[in-house]
Structure formats: C-alpha cells, structure tokens
Coordinates of C-alpha atoms in Angstrom, one line a residue:
X141 CA -49.6 -16.7 -55.7
X142 CA -46.1 -17.9 -56.3
X143 CA -43.9 -16.1 -58.8
X144 CA -40.2 -15.3 -59.1
X145 CA -38.1 -12.6 -60.6
X146 CA -34.5 -12.5 -59.8
X147 CA -32.3 -9.8 -61.4
X148 CA -28.7 -10.2 -60.5
X149 CA -25.3 -9.5 -62.0
X150 CA -24.9 -11.6 -65.2
X151 CA -23.0 -14.8 -64.8
X152 CA -19.8 -15.3 -66.8
X153 CA -18.4 -17.0 -68.8
X154 CA -21.3 -19.2 -69.6
X155 CA -23.4 -18.6 -71.8
X156 CA -21.5 -15.4 -72.6
X157 CA -19.1 -12.8 -71.4
X158 CA -21.0 -9.7 -70.5
X159 CA -19.8 -6.4 -69.2
X160 CA -19.8 -5.8 -65.5
X161 CA -22.7 -3.4 -66.0
X162 CA -25.0 -6.1 -67.4
X163 CA -27.6 -7.9 -65.3
X164 CA -29.1 -11.3 -65.9
X165 CA -32.8 -11.9 -65.5
X166 CA -32.3 -15.4 -64.1
X167 CA -35.9 -16.5 -63.7
X168 CA -39.3 -15.0 -64.3
X169 CA -42.1 -17.5 -63.9
X170 CA -45.8 -17.0 -63.4
X171 CA -48.3 -19.7 -62.5
X172 CA -50.4 -20.7 -65.5
X173 CA -53.6 -19.7 -63.7
X174 CA -52.2 -16.2 -63.3
X175 CA -51.3 -15.7 -67.0
X176 CA -52.9 -12.6 -68.6
X177 CA -53.6 -11.2 -65.1
X178 CA -50.8 -8.6 -65.3
X179 CA -48.4 -10.5 -63.0
X180 CA -45.7 -11.0 -65.6
X181 CA -45.6 -7.4 -66.8
X182 CA -45.5 -6.2 -63.1
X183 CA -42.5 -8.4 -62.4
X184 CA -40.7 -7.4 -65.6
X185 CA -41.4 -3.7 -64.9
X186 CA -39.9 -4.2 -61.4
X187 CA -36.9 -6.0 -62.7
X188 CA -36.2 -3.3 -65.3
X189 CA -36.7 -0.5 -62.9
X190 CA -34.4 -2.2 -60.4
X191 CA -31.7 -2.8 -63.0
X192 CA -31.9 0.8 -64.2
X193 CA -31.7 2.2 -60.6
X194 CA -28.6 0.1 -60.1
X195 CA -27.1 1.8 -63.2
X196 CA -27.1 -1.4 -65.3
X197 CA -26.7 -0.9 -69.0
X198 CA -28.2 -4.1 -70.4
X199 CA -30.3 -7.1 -69.3
X200 CA -29.5 -10.6 -70.5
X201 CA -31.8 -13.6 -70.3
X202 CA -32.2 -17.0 -71.8
X203 CA -35.4 -18.7 -72.9
X204 CA -36.2 -22.2 -74.1
X205 CA -36.3 -22.3 -77.9
X206 CA -39.9 -23.7 -77.9
X207 CA -41.3 -21.3 -75.3
X208 CA -43.0 -19.1 -77.8
X209 CA -45.2 -17.3 -75.3
X210 CA -42.0 -16.2 -73.4
X211 CA -40.3 -15.1 -76.6
X212 CA -43.3 -12.9 -77.5
X213 CA -43.4 -11.5 -74.0
X214 CA -39.7 -10.5 -74.0
X215 CA -39.9 -9.1 -77.6
X216 CA -42.7 -6.8 -76.5
X217 CA -40.2 -5.3 -74.1
X218 CA -37.6 -4.8 -76.8
X219 CA -35.4 -7.9 -76.1
X220 CA -33.6 -9.2 -79.2
X221 CA -32.1 -12.6 -79.8
X222 CA -28.3 -12.5 -79.7
X223 CA -27.3 -16.1 -79.6
X224 CA -28.1 -19.6 -78.4
X225 CA -27.0 -21.7 -75.5
X226 CA -27.2 -25.5 -75.7
X227 CA -26.7 -27.5 -72.5
X228 CA -27.2 -31.1 -71.4
X229 CA -30.0 -32.1 -69.0
X230 CA -29.1 -35.8 -68.5
X231 CA -28.9 -37.3 -72.0
X232 CA -31.0 -34.6 -73.6
X233 CA -29.7 -31.3 -75.1
X234 CA -31.7 -28.3 -74.1
X235 CA -31.7 -25.4 -76.5
X236 CA -32.1 -21.9 -75.2
X237 CA -32.0 -18.6 -76.9
X238 CA -30.0 -15.7 -75.4
X239 CA -31.8 -12.4 -75.5
X240 CA -30.6 -8.9 -74.7
X241 CA -32.1 -5.5 -73.9
X242 CA -30.1 -2.3 -73.8
X243 CA -31.2 -0.3 -70.8

C-alpha cells in the first residue's frame, strides 16, 4: 500500500500568506483500490494530531476544483473554502480551491 501525508509549515507567499503557526497539508493520496478502507481518515487523523501536537493553529490545503470526492472528505473534517489558486501546467490552467481548518 502506497499513501502519502505530508504536514509541513505552510509555504508563502503562494498561494497565500499564512501565519507562522499554520501548517500546509501538502499531499494526501490513497490508491483507488484502498478507497473506503479507512486509510484516508487514518492519514488525516495523524496529520491533524501531528499539527496540533506541534502547536499549529490552522491547516491549509489546496484541492483540484473538480475533485469532488476530496472536497467532501475535507469538508467532513470541517475544512472550508477560503479562496482559489490558478496555476499553469504547460499550456493548461489548473484551478485549485484553497481550504482551511482552524485547529
């Protein structure tokens, strides 16, 4: 099973200027054949516990606008959309939504 969760201090200035106590959840991916097996919630619980233990006050992440499954997942944890981040991948503009959770 390959999965990844990487909490780390939030990057600045792009896509936003966050307080030093914020943390960015940079990636959280679970293989499709492991969806609905509890892997995603286990990783998220670990990331949130790690951030709180490090005295972080908020978690920031970005998610692709059309990744509705991920949006629902993060919303269940209380994340709310606070903005958008459009960036170029070659000739194509990628549209992400920025989400935040107060810890």
